[in-house]
Amino acid sequence: MNTPLAPAQLAATDRAHIIHPYLPGTAEERVIMTGGSGCRLTDAEGRSYLDATGGLWLAQIGHGREEIARVAYDQMKQLEYFTSFWEFSNDRAVELAARLASLAPEGLGHVYFTSGGSEGNEAAIKMARYYHHRRGDTGRTWILARHKAYHGIGYGGGSATGFPVYHEGFAPMMPHVSHLTPPWPYRKELFGGQERTPEQVTNFLIQELEERIAEIGGENIAAMIGEPIMGVGGMLVPPPDYWPRVREVLDRHGILLILDEVVTAYGRVGQWFAAQYFGITPDIIVTAKGITSGYIPLGALLVGDHVAEVLLRDHGFPMGYTYNGHPVAAAVALANLDIIEREGLLARATAIGGHLHRELESQLGDLPIVGEIRSVGMMLAVELVADRKTREPLPMLQPLLPDVIRRESGVIVRDCAHSLVLSPPLIMTETEAKETVTAMRSVLERTLPTGEIRA
Ligand code: PMP
């Protein structure tokens, strides 16, 4: 055993050795978590936190479940790893694949395992191109995506990601990706500047989609990829008819639909998959995160049987990850799904998410910098504006609002594209919901339209 480091040493050692995503080398502060239980976390200094972001939007069943630890322990003793390449498999991966197929929308009966969301989107984009290639439709190389989309950090999914900041300095990105307008009704400047009904927003977006397909040529497009509700974009909830109408257009042109459900799957929106929430059947669903509630890395693609049939022809699908179908990850996922089912967490997401939404409305709704509050289940956002009338976005100054909220109250929230976003564990209590929103209010009521926060 290593000798445990004292908190100050831990922070110094972290600064000396760890490259953190999105953290400048000059940053001094470290929050070093050492424990978790339910929605609460503890750091090395003994401070306590309320996790209103579910880690990175994935802690469906909450932290510190002994049941999961036992399952992982037992599986490691039994079989810690073997490959799933070729004819090899393992019993846990088989059980999990069958379980996922039984939960998925009708016709998505095949599963391809990964270790996370970025790997999943790489696989999905390659699958889409390969599917057409295998059918002799070799011109279909283009991928449609949306501005403000986040599809991970690989070169395929990263290129489909619709924020310039993820591309700058990494060029050349993958060619043949075209970005469309995101379904973000509140930002009326995206739709000609006037207030529009949800149906009019969809009409606008469908017309743009049709025009883009005509420009590129439908016969050149492999797939469209999209998050059913755009997470990093700021929990952007599309009008109810958006996805069914997109599906109809894509079908007419033989273009596959990849739903990136890395955040939305496994209960977060009150259903197993957001595809079910919107009433559509995509060709491929990419999942990760909530499949294990983060207890161990895992991802899974649910693949339409019609796609799988083509991929499995001849020598099969020629790409594999070392950790495809990892038995410990699969065992943990099965136990996680058991808990979601046993504790009724799909219904709970809708109920506590609705409660949290009402709490946001009642505590924050009157603040002049709060433009819109939107949510589906346990994905919630408070969009912040400098001016409610013009909807000009609130400047996001340093220190960022989530940092101030955390330092003052221990509540962890996150900012995404001028919104504060919440995606707590689905087990959050009403008391914890109130605590979260009260902590937000205490800082937001002191925030000026310039973005400055009064002491
Ligand atoms: N897709 C979406 C919609 C995501 O939100 C994320 C991560 N936040 C990813 C893909 C990437 O997943 P990972 O970080 O596991 O690679």
Tab-separated table of C-alpha atoms and ligand atoms in Angstrom:
chain	number	residue	atom	x	y	z
A	1	MET	CA	0.000	0.000	0.000
A	2	ASN	CA	1.142	3.567	-0.692
A	3	THR	CA	1.279	5.844	2.306
A	4	PRO	CA	-1.776	8.099	2.093
A	5	LEU	CA	-0.868	11.682	1.149
A	6	ALA	CA	-2.000	14.609	3.283
A	7	PRO	CA	-4.502	16.948	1.537
A	8	ALA	CA	-1.885	19.623	0.718
A	9	GLN	CA	0.489	16.998	-0.670
A	10	LEU	CA	-2.302	15.479	-2.738
A	11	ALA	CA	-3.037	18.845	-4.344
A	12	ALA	CA	0.641	19.569	-5.010
A	13	THR	CA	1.199	16.103	-6.459
A	14	ASP	CA	-1.879	16.476	-8.630
A	15	ARG	CA	-0.571	19.822	-9.955
A	16	ALA	CA	2.803	18.227	-10.652
A	17	HIS	CA	1.552	15.193	-12.547
A	18	ILE	CA	-2.036	15.267	-13.831
A	19	ILE	CA	-3.146	16.887	-17.084
A	20	HIS	CA	-6.765	17.780	-16.350
A	21	PRO	CA	-9.133	18.395	-19.243
A	22	TYR	CA	-10.032	22.072	-19.560
A	23	LEU	CA	-7.861	23.304	-16.658
A	24	PRO	CA	-5.049	25.836	-17.184
A	25	GLY	CA	-1.654	24.876	-15.779
A	26	THR	CA	-1.699	28.054	-13.694
A	27	ALA	CA	-4.814	26.996	-11.760
A	28	GLU	CA	-4.018	26.410	-8.103
A	29	GLU	CA	-7.266	25.028	-6.736
A	30	ARG	CA	-7.928	21.295	-6.624
A	31	VAL	CA	-11.026	19.563	-5.271
A	32	ILE	CA	-9.877	16.043	-4.562
A	33	MET	CA	-12.777	13.723	-3.939
A	34	THR	CA	-12.190	10.819	-1.609
A	35	GLY	CA	-15.658	9.454	-0.905
A	36	GLY	CA	-19.261	9.364	-2.015
A	37	SER	CA	-22.633	8.164	-0.792
A	38	GLY	CA	-26.013	8.831	-2.429
A	39	CYS	CA	-25.921	12.418	-3.747
A	40	ARG	CA	-23.107	13.443	-1.380
A	41	LEU	CA	-19.367	13.571	-1.923
A	42	THR	CA	-16.486	14.206	0.472
A	43	ASP	CA	-13.101	15.676	-0.394
A	44	ALA	CA	-9.635	15.146	1.039
A	45	GLU	CA	-10.055	18.120	3.369
A	46	GLY	CA	-13.222	16.564	4.805
A	47	ARG	CA	-15.582	19.040	3.092
A	48	SER	CA	-18.958	17.767	1.974
A	49	TYR	CA	-20.623	18.381	-1.420
A	50	LEU	CA	-24.046	17.890	-2.954
A	51	ASP	CA	-23.636	16.399	-6.421
A	52	ALA	CA	-26.275	18.041	-8.614
A	53	THR	CA	-24.455	17.100	-11.826
A	54	GLY	CA	-24.257	13.332	-11.241
A	55	GLY	CA	-20.503	13.503	-11.915
A	56	LEU	CA	-20.534	14.148	-15.636
A	57	TRP	CA	-24.285	13.438	-15.950
A	58	LEU	CA	-24.243	9.771	-15.180
A	59	ALA	CA	-24.613	8.827	-11.504
A	60	GLN	CA	-28.195	7.499	-11.962
A	61	ILE	CA	-28.200	5.283	-8.828
A	62	GLY	CA	-26.015	7.614	-6.733
A	63	HIS	CA	-22.599	7.097	-5.205
A	64	GLY	CA	-21.258	4.388	-2.915
A	65	ARG	CA	-23.544	1.390	-3.516
A	66	GLU	CA	-22.033	-1.638	-1.834
A	67	GLU	CA	-24.152	-3.993	-3.949
A	68	ILE	CA	-22.269	-2.865	-7.069
A	69	ALA	CA	-18.891	-3.251	-5.369
A	70	ARG	CA	-19.757	-6.833	-4.445
A	71	VAL	CA	-20.817	-7.695	-7.986
A	72	ALA	CA	-17.522	-6.333	-9.360
A	73	TYR	CA	-15.536	-8.249	-6.737
A	74	ASP	CA	-17.324	-11.516	-7.454
A	75	GLN	CA	-16.919	-11.109	-11.204
A	76	MET	CA	-13.208	-10.320	-10.919
A	77	LYS	CA	-12.700	-13.512	-8.950
A	78	GLN	CA	-14.682	-15.484	-11.524
A	79	LEU	CA	-13.336	-13.979	-14.767
A	80	GLU	CA	-11.765	-10.534	-14.807
A	81	TYR	CA	-11.286	-10.279	-18.573
A	82	PHE	CA	-11.149	-12.088	-21.825
A	83	THR	CA	-11.541	-10.779	-25.368
A	84	SER	CA	-14.796	-10.616	-27.325
A	85	PHE	CA	-13.037	-10.672	-30.699
A	86	TRP	CA	-13.882	-13.473	-33.141
A	87	GLU	CA	-15.834	-16.359	-31.620
A	88	PHE	CA	-14.910	-15.470	-28.031
A	89	SER	CA	-17.460	-14.114	-25.608
A	90	ASN	CA	-18.298	-14.183	-21.912
A	91	ASP	CA	-21.460	-14.983	-20.011
A	92	ARG	CA	-21.960	-11.501	-18.486
A	93	ALA	CA	-21.639	-9.725	-21.872
A	94	VAL	CA	-24.185	-12.136	-23.349
A	95	GLU	CA	-26.646	-11.500	-20.509
A	96	LEU	CA	-26.214	-7.744	-20.778
A	97	ALA	CA	-26.681	-7.717	-24.557
A	98	ALA	CA	-29.941	-9.657	-24.223
A	99	ARG	CA	-31.111	-7.317	-21.440
A	100	LEU	CA	-30.362	-4.200	-23.505
A	101	ALA	CA	-32.107	-5.658	-26.543
A	102	SER	CA	-35.191	-6.292	-24.403
A	103	LEU	CA	-35.257	-2.652	-23.205
A	104	ALA	CA	-34.476	-1.031	-26.580
A	105	PRO	CA	-37.027	0.182	-29.128
A	106	GLU	CA	-38.376	-2.609	-31.332
A	107	GLY	CA	-35.895	-3.769	-33.985
A	108	LEU	CA	-32.694	-2.683	-32.212
A	109	GLY	CA	-31.747	-6.181	-31.151
A	110	HIS	CA	-27.975	-6.053	-31.659
A	111	VAL	CA	-25.349	-4.656	-29.313
A	112	TYR	CA	-21.783	-3.443	-29.883
A	113	PHE	CA	-19.858	-2.715	-26.672
A	114	THR	CA	-17.361	0.114	-26.085
A	115	SER	CA	-15.763	1.702	-23.034
A	116	GLY	CA	-17.417	5.126	-23.270
A	117	GLY	CA	-19.286	7.691	-25.319
A	118	SER	CA	-16.520	8.953	-27.586
A	119	GLU	CA	-15.596	5.410	-28.567
A	120	GLY	CA	-19.296	4.784	-29.169
A	121	ASN	CA	-19.691	7.662	-31.588
A	122	GLU	CA	-16.551	6.663	-33.486
A	123	ALA	CA	-18.031	3.191	-33.860
A	124	ALA	CA	-21.463	4.513	-34.877
A	125	ILE	CA	-20.084	6.805	-37.596
A	126	LYS	CA	-17.870	4.038	-38.961
A	127	MET	CA	-20.782	1.591	-38.825
A	128	ALA	CA	-22.985	3.965	-40.813
A	129	ARG	CA	-20.403	4.453	-43.554
A	130	TYR	CA	-19.529	0.772	-43.608
A	131	TYR	CA	-23.179	-0.277	-43.793
A	132	HIS	CA	-23.661	1.685	-47.022
A	133	HIS	CA	-20.266	0.580	-48.369
A	134	ARG	CA	-21.154	-3.062	-47.807
A	135	ARG	CA	-24.400	-2.606	-49.689
A	136	GLY	CA	-22.470	-1.184	-52.641
A	137	ASP	CA	-23.676	2.368	-51.912
A	138	THR	CA	-20.098	3.595	-51.724
A	139	GLY	CA	-20.751	7.307	-52.271
A	140	ARG	CA	-22.437	7.764	-48.896
A	141	THR	CA	-19.683	9.381	-46.848
A	142	TRP	CA	-21.296	12.563	-45.471
A	143	ILE	CA	-22.457	12.932	-41.879
A	144	LEU	CA	-25.078	15.505	-40.866
A	145	ALA	CA	-24.772	16.960	-37.364
A	146	ARG	CA	-25.842	20.161	-35.558
A	147	HIS	CA	-24.114	23.256	-34.221
A	148	LYS	CA	-23.901	23.082	-30.380
A	149	ALA	CA	-23.784	19.285	-30.548
A	150	TYR	CA	-21.337	17.335	-28.397
A	151	HIS	CA	-20.366	13.878	-29.605
A	152	GLY	CA	-17.132	13.327	-27.724
A	153	ILE	CA	-13.536	13.964	-28.597
A	154	GLY	CA	-12.559	11.405	-31.211
A	155	TYR	CA	-11.890	12.623	-34.755
A	156	GLY	CA	-15.229	11.300	-36.037
A	157	GLY	CA	-17.511	12.276	-33.157
A	158	GLY	CA	-15.300	15.280	-32.456
A	159	SER	CA	-15.847	16.511	-36.013
A	160	ALA	CA	-19.596	16.041	-35.616
A	161	THR	CA	-19.358	18.081	-32.407
A	162	GLY	CA	-20.632	21.537	-33.250
A	163	PHE	CA	-18.455	23.900	-31.196
A	164	PRO	CA	-15.424	25.567	-32.848
A	165	VAL	CA	-13.512	25.377	-29.544
A	166	TYR	CA	-13.280	21.584	-29.855
A	167	HIS	CA	-11.797	21.897	-33.355
A	168	GLU	CA	-9.337	24.789	-33.005
A	169	GLY	CA	-5.761	23.589	-33.148
A	170	PHE	CA	-6.748	20.010	-33.962
A	171	ALA	CA	-7.234	20.498	-37.700
A	172	PRO	CA	-7.728	18.950	-40.120
A	173	MET	CA	-10.923	17.519	-38.689
A	174	MET	CA	-12.763	14.727	-40.485
A	175	PRO	CA	-14.082	15.984	-43.831
A	176	HIS	CA	-17.665	15.454	-45.056
A	177	VAL	CA	-19.430	16.673	-41.918
A	178	SER	CA	-22.139	19.312	-42.270
A	179	HIS	CA	-23.709	21.151	-39.319
A	180	LEU	CA	-27.344	22.241	-39.129
A	181	THR	CA	-29.159	24.678	-36.815
A	182	PRO	CA	-29.865	23.264	-33.347
A	183	PRO	CA	-33.492	23.033	-32.142
A	184	TRP	CA	-33.270	25.849	-29.598
A	185	PRO	CA	-36.587	27.728	-29.781
A	186	TYR	CA	-35.580	30.276	-27.079
A	187	ARG	CA	-32.809	31.650	-29.351
A	188	LYS	CA	-35.203	33.197	-31.846
A	189	GLU	CA	-32.331	34.856	-33.770
A	190	LEU	CA	-31.593	31.368	-35.124
A	191	PHE	CA	-35.037	31.351	-36.727
A	192	GLY	CA	-35.214	34.754	-38.364
A	193	GLY	CA	-35.610	36.819	-35.190
A	194	GLN	CA	-39.359	36.445	-34.595
A	195	GLU	CA	-41.028	34.454	-31.855
A	196	ARG	CA	-42.232	31.200	-33.380
A	197	THR	CA	-44.485	28.398	-32.254
A	198	PRO	CA	-42.815	25.000	-31.710
A	199	GLU	CA	-44.346	23.775	-35.002
A	200	GLN	CA	-42.888	26.774	-36.866
A	201	VAL	CA	-39.457	26.075	-35.370
A	202	THR	CA	-39.702	22.492	-36.603
A	203	ASN	CA	-40.852	23.676	-40.045
A	204	PHE	CA	-37.804	25.941	-40.260
A	205	LEU	CA	-35.431	23.149	-39.244
A	206	ILE	CA	-37.003	20.590	-41.559
A	207	GLN	CA	-36.773	22.975	-44.487
A	208	GLU	CA	-33.092	23.573	-43.711
A	209	LEU	CA	-32.532	19.808	-43.500
A	210	GLU	CA	-34.217	19.231	-46.863
A	211	GLU	CA	-32.184	22.035	-48.454
A	212	ARG	CA	-28.919	20.704	-47.028
A	213	ILE	CA	-29.684	17.206	-48.295
A	214	ALA	CA	-30.409	18.657	-51.735
A	215	GLU	CA	-27.092	20.578	-51.688
A	216	ILE	CA	-24.939	17.606	-50.682
A	217	GLY	CA	-27.055	15.052	-52.538
A	218	GLY	CA	-29.017	12.523	-50.491
A	219	GLU	CA	-27.096	9.732	-52.225
A	220	ASN	CA	-23.872	11.061	-50.654
A	221	ILE	CA	-25.063	11.088	-47.035
A	222	ALA	CA	-24.465	8.136	-44.712
A	223	ALA	CA	-26.132	9.316	-41.512
A	224	MET	CA	-27.358	12.107	-39.325
A	225	ILE	CA	-26.128	12.066	-35.738
A	226	GLY	CA	-27.867	13.953	-32.935
A	227	GLU	CA	-28.440	14.060	-29.206
A	228	PRO	CA	-32.207	13.776	-28.602
A	229	ILE	CA	-31.808	16.576	-26.021
A	230	MET	CA	-28.567	18.486	-26.538
A	231	GLY	CA	-26.629	18.301	-23.270
A	232	VAL	CA	-23.446	20.343	-23.557
A	233	GLY	CA	-25.372	22.763	-25.796
A	234	GLY	CA	-27.394	23.638	-22.656
A	235	MET	CA	-30.098	20.946	-22.296
A	236	LEU	CA	-31.790	22.028	-25.526
A	237	VAL	CA	-35.198	20.381	-25.743
A	238	PRO	CA	-36.580	20.208	-29.313
A	239	PRO	CA	-40.262	20.682	-30.167
A	240	PRO	CA	-42.160	17.364	-29.806
A	241	ASP	CA	-42.576	16.884	-33.573
A	242	TYR	CA	-38.895	17.568	-34.441
A	243	TRP	CA	-37.479	14.036	-34.205
A	244	PRO	CA	-40.424	12.223	-35.857
A	245	ARG	CA	-40.223	14.669	-38.774
A	246	VAL	CA	-36.417	14.388	-39.057
A	247	ARG	CA	-36.802	10.598	-39.085
A	248	GLU	CA	-39.338	10.826	-41.903
A	249	VAL	CA	-37.046	13.010	-44.067
A	250	LEU	CA	-34.004	10.790	-43.481
A	251	ASP	CA	-36.018	7.667	-44.326
A	252	ARG	CA	-37.041	9.183	-47.644
A	253	HIS	CA	-33.363	9.622	-48.546
A	254	GLY	CA	-32.008	6.328	-47.182
A	255	ILE	CA	-29.970	8.203	-44.535
A	256	LEU	CA	-29.386	6.433	-41.222
A	257	LEU	CA	-30.283	8.114	-37.918
A	258	ILE	CA	-27.760	7.778	-35.089
A	259	LEU	CA	-29.126	8.982	-31.740
A	260	ASP	CA	-26.355	9.903	-29.334
A	261	GLU	CA	-28.010	8.927	-26.042
A	262	VAL	CA	-24.800	8.970	-24.036
A	263	VAL	CA	-26.512	11.296	-21.538
A	264	THR	CA	-30.222	10.638	-22.131
A	265	ALA	CA	-30.337	6.825	-21.866
A	266	TYR	CA	-31.001	4.668	-18.791
A	267	GLY	CA	-33.667	6.703	-17.076
A	268	ARG	CA	-32.447	10.275	-17.181
A	269	VAL	CA	-35.494	11.423	-19.177
A	270	GLY	CA	-37.929	9.089	-17.404
A	271	GLN	CA	-37.708	6.316	-20.021
A	272	TRP	CA	-34.980	3.791	-20.763
A	273	PHE	CA	-34.140	5.779	-23.909
A	274	ALA	CA	-35.070	9.252	-25.138
A	275	ALA	CA	-35.994	7.584	-28.464
A	276	GLN	CA	-39.015	6.233	-26.581
A	277	TYR	CA	-39.738	9.653	-25.085
A	278	PHE	CA	-39.864	11.198	-28.581
A	279	GLY	CA	-41.569	8.155	-30.131
A	280	ILE	CA	-38.972	7.364	-32.786
A	281	THR	CA	-36.909	4.367	-33.796
A	282	PRO	CA	-33.377	5.327	-34.833
A	283	ASP	CA	-31.028	2.957	-36.684
A	284	ILE	CA	-28.323	3.135	-34.006
A	285	ILE	CA	-28.453	4.358	-30.393
A	286	VAL	CA	-25.126	5.233	-28.760
A	287	THR	CA	-25.093	4.863	-24.962
A	288	ALA	CA	-22.508	4.966	-22.156
A	289	LYS	CA	-22.466	6.848	-18.808
A	290	GLY	CA	-25.717	5.750	-17.075
A	291	ILE	CA	-25.309	2.145	-18.248
A	292	THR	CA	-23.091	1.614	-15.174
A	293	SER	CA	-23.880	4.898	-13.361
A	294	GLY	CA	-20.144	5.523	-13.713
A	295	TYR	CA	-19.052	2.701	-11.385
A	296	ILE	CA	-16.853	1.413	-14.202
A	297	PRO	CA	-16.315	2.590	-17.801
A	298	LEU	CA	-18.653	1.022	-20.355
A	299	GLY	CA	-20.617	1.977	-23.430
A	300	ALA	CA	-23.013	0.100	-25.690
A	301	LEU	CA	-24.409	0.739	-29.163
A	302	LEU	CA	-27.885	-0.609	-29.807
A	303	VAL	CA	-27.887	-1.443	-33.459
A	304	GLY	CA	-30.874	-1.990	-35.743
A	305	ASP	CA	-31.191	-5.583	-36.909
A	306	HIS	CA	-31.289	-4.383	-40.537
A	307	VAL	CA	-27.914	-2.611	-40.006
A	308	ALA	CA	-26.392	-5.537	-38.094
A	309	GLU	CA	-27.397	-7.975	-40.824
A	310	VAL	CA	-25.292	-6.004	-43.325
A	311	LEU	CA	-22.331	-5.466	-40.956
A	312	LEU	CA	-22.199	-9.167	-40.175
A	313	ARG	CA	-21.944	-10.278	-43.822
A	314	ASP	CA	-18.772	-11.878	-45.198
A	315	HIS	CA	-15.879	-11.309	-42.761
A	316	GLY	CA	-18.024	-9.321	-40.305
A	317	PHE	CA	-17.541	-5.810	-38.898
A	318	PRO	CA	-13.818	-4.978	-39.046
A	319	MET	CA	-13.248	-2.906	-35.917
A	320	GLY	CA	-12.904	-3.917	-32.296
A	321	TYR	CA	-11.783	-2.487	-28.980
A	322	THR	CA	-9.694	-4.543	-26.563
A	323	TYR	CA	-12.360	-3.999	-23.902
A	324	ASN	CA	-15.442	-4.877	-26.054
A	325	GLY	CA	-17.829	-6.664	-23.697
A	326	HIS	CA	-15.615	-6.472	-20.604
A	327	PRO	CA	-17.104	-8.998	-18.148
A	328	VAL	CA	-16.659	-6.884	-14.989
A	329	ALA	CA	-18.181	-3.835	-16.688
A	330	ALA	CA	-21.046	-5.983	-18.002
A	331	ALA	CA	-21.696	-7.443	-14.534
A	332	VAL	CA	-21.750	-3.941	-13.031
A	333	ALA	CA	-24.115	-2.740	-15.763
A	334	LEU	CA	-26.524	-5.619	-15.072
A	335	ALA	CA	-26.534	-4.801	-11.350
A	336	ASN	CA	-27.022	-1.094	-12.138
A	337	LEU	CA	-30.006	-1.873	-14.410
A	338	ASP	CA	-31.419	-4.100	-11.636
A	339	ILE	CA	-31.300	-1.185	-9.202
A	340	ILE	CA	-32.875	1.238	-11.713
A	341	GLU	CA	-35.705	-1.254	-12.217
A	342	ARG	CA	-36.124	-2.350	-8.584
A	343	GLU	CA	-36.195	1.204	-7.238
A	344	GLY	CA	-38.455	2.519	-10.007
A	345	LEU	CA	-35.927	5.179	-11.036
A	346	LEU	CA	-37.535	5.895	-14.422
A	347	ALA	CA	-40.716	7.105	-12.723
A	348	ARG	CA	-38.608	8.752	-10.037
A	349	ALA	CA	-36.682	10.771	-12.674
A	350	THR	CA	-39.960	12.215	-13.951
A	351	ALA	CA	-41.295	12.919	-10.448
A	352	ILE	CA	-38.197	14.419	-8.825
A	353	GLY	CA	-37.220	16.144	-12.096
A	354	GLY	CA	-40.674	17.793	-12.135
A	355	HIS	CA	-40.231	18.795	-8.516
A	356	LEU	CA	-36.789	20.255	-9.208
A	357	HIS	CA	-38.201	22.170	-12.184
A	358	ARG	CA	-40.960	23.690	-10.012
A	359	GLU	CA	-38.392	24.565	-7.348
A	360	LEU	CA	-36.289	26.351	-10.014
A	361	GLU	CA	-39.373	28.231	-11.210
A	362	SER	CA	-40.424	29.317	-7.746
A	363	GLN	CA	-36.981	30.269	-6.407
A	364	LEU	CA	-35.321	31.643	-9.577
A	365	GLY	CA	-38.175	32.559	-11.893
A	366	ASP	CA	-38.362	36.165	-10.678
A	367	LEU	CA	-34.646	36.960	-11.141
A	368	PRO	CA	-34.025	39.369	-14.052
A	369	ILE	CA	-31.030	37.339	-15.298
A	370	VAL	CA	-33.095	34.144	-15.631
A	371	GLY	CA	-34.282	33.876	-19.235
A	372	GLU	CA	-35.702	30.376	-19.516
A	373	ILE	CA	-36.000	27.285	-17.330
A	374	ARG	CA	-36.330	24.058	-19.297
A	375	SER	CA	-36.132	20.373	-18.502
A	376	VAL	CA	-37.054	16.826	-19.359
A	377	GLY	CA	-36.866	14.449	-16.403
A	378	MET	CA	-33.530	14.879	-14.653
A	379	MET	CA	-31.921	17.074	-17.327
A	380	LEU	CA	-32.520	20.696	-16.368
A	381	ALA	CA	-31.193	24.079	-17.455
A	382	VAL	CA	-31.527	27.685	-16.370
A	383	GLU	CA	-30.590	29.926	-19.282
A	384	LEU	CA	-29.059	33.194	-18.108
A	385	VAL	CA	-29.454	36.511	-19.886
A	386	ALA	CA	-28.203	40.077	-19.496
A	387	ASP	CA	-31.592	41.330	-20.657
A	388	ARG	CA	-34.822	39.366	-20.594
A	389	LYS	CA	-36.333	41.340	-23.467
A	390	THR	CA	-33.484	41.075	-25.956
A	391	ARG	CA	-32.396	37.669	-24.555
A	392	GLU	CA	-28.774	38.765	-24.844
A	393	PRO	CA	-26.698	36.036	-23.127
A	394	LEU	CA	-25.259	36.797	-19.684
A	395	PRO	CA	-21.485	37.318	-19.911
A	396	MET	CA	-19.754	34.409	-18.190
A	397	LEU	CA	-16.926	35.983	-16.187
A	398	GLN	CA	-14.255	34.450	-13.926
A	399	PRO	CA	-14.776	33.073	-11.350
A	400	LEU	CA	-17.545	31.158	-13.087
A	401	LEU	CA	-20.910	30.917	-11.377
A	402	PRO	CA	-20.615	27.166	-10.653
A	403	ASP	CA	-17.268	27.754	-8.900
A	404	VAL	CA	-18.791	30.414	-6.668
A	405	ILE	CA	-21.838	28.250	-5.893
A	406	ARG	CA	-19.589	25.303	-4.984
A	407	ARG	CA	-17.226	27.357	-2.828
A	408	GLU	CA	-20.056	29.039	-0.956
A	409	SER	CA	-22.444	26.125	-0.448
A	410	GLY	CA	-20.785	22.865	-1.539
A	411	VAL	CA	-23.456	22.346	-4.226
A	412	ILE	CA	-21.968	21.201	-7.547
A	413	VAL	CA	-23.692	22.493	-10.687
A	414	ARG	CA	-22.235	23.156	-14.109
A	415	ASP	CA	-22.427	25.835	-16.786
A	416	CYS	CA	-22.988	25.000	-20.417
A	417	ALA	CA	-23.348	27.661	-23.089
A	418	HIS	CA	-24.730	30.440	-20.822
A	419	SER	CA	-26.961	28.051	-18.908
A	420	LEU	CA	-26.571	26.471	-15.505
A	421	VAL	CA	-27.363	22.799	-15.948
A	422	LEU	CA	-28.370	20.071	-13.523
A	423	SER	CA	-28.397	16.294	-14.008
A	424	PRO	CA	-28.406	14.877	-10.487
A	425	PRO	CA	-28.576	11.247	-9.443
A	426	LEU	CA	-32.131	9.992	-10.035
A	427	ILE	CA	-32.383	9.178	-6.322
A	428	MET	CA	-32.158	12.835	-5.268
A	429	THR	CA	-34.573	13.729	-2.450
A	430	GLU	CA	-36.879	16.747	-2.336
A	431	THR	CA	-34.763	18.195	0.481
A	432	GLU	CA	-31.634	17.894	-1.662
A	433	ALA	CA	-33.501	19.461	-4.601
A	434	LYS	CA	-34.398	22.444	-2.421
A	435	GLU	CA	-30.833	22.716	-1.118
A	436	THR	CA	-29.529	22.762	-4.708
A	437	VAL	CA	-31.841	25.533	-5.860
A	438	THR	CA	-31.402	27.605	-2.696
A	439	ALA	CA	-27.625	27.530	-3.242
A	440	MET	CA	-28.125	28.656	-6.840
A	441	ARG	CA	-30.473	31.450	-5.800
A	442	SER	CA	-28.080	32.774	-3.187
A	443	VAL	CA	-25.489	33.460	-5.924
A	444	LEU	CA	-27.810	34.302	-8.841
A	445	GLU	CA	-29.659	36.982	-6.854
A	446	ARG	CA	-26.287	38.739	-6.452
A	447	THR	CA	-25.347	38.385	-10.123
A	448	LEU	CA	-25.568	41.554	-12.202
A	449	PRO	CA	-26.513	41.694	-15.909
A	450	THR	CA	-22.786	42.369	-16.559
A	451	GLY	CA	-22.017	38.906	-15.192
A	452	GLU	CA	-20.306	40.306	-12.065
A	453	ILE	CA	-21.227	38.725	-8.754
A	454	ARG	CA	-21.688	41.028	-5.753
A	455	ALA	CA	-20.058	39.903	-2.516
B	1	PMP	N1	-21.903	12.176	-26.407
B	1	PMP	C1	-22.527	12.982	-25.539
B	1	PMP	C2	-23.903	13.464	-25.848
B	1	PMP	C3	-21.887	13.379	-24.360
B	1	PMP	O1	-22.483	14.251	-23.519
B	1	PMP	C4	-20.596	12.872	-24.089
B	1	PMP	C5	-19.851	13.206	-22.812
B	1	PMP	N2	-20.353	14.199	-22.028
B	1	PMP	C6	-19.990	12.036	-25.039
B	1	PMP	C7	-20.679	11.691	-26.168
B	1	PMP	C8	-18.597	11.527	-24.838
B	1	PMP	O2	-18.574	10.502	-23.923
B	1	PMP	P1	-17.196	10.116	-23.188
B	1	PMP	O3	-16.799	11.316	-22.421
B	1	PMP	O4	-17.615	8.931	-22.350
B	1	PMP	O5	-16.227	9.743	-24.234
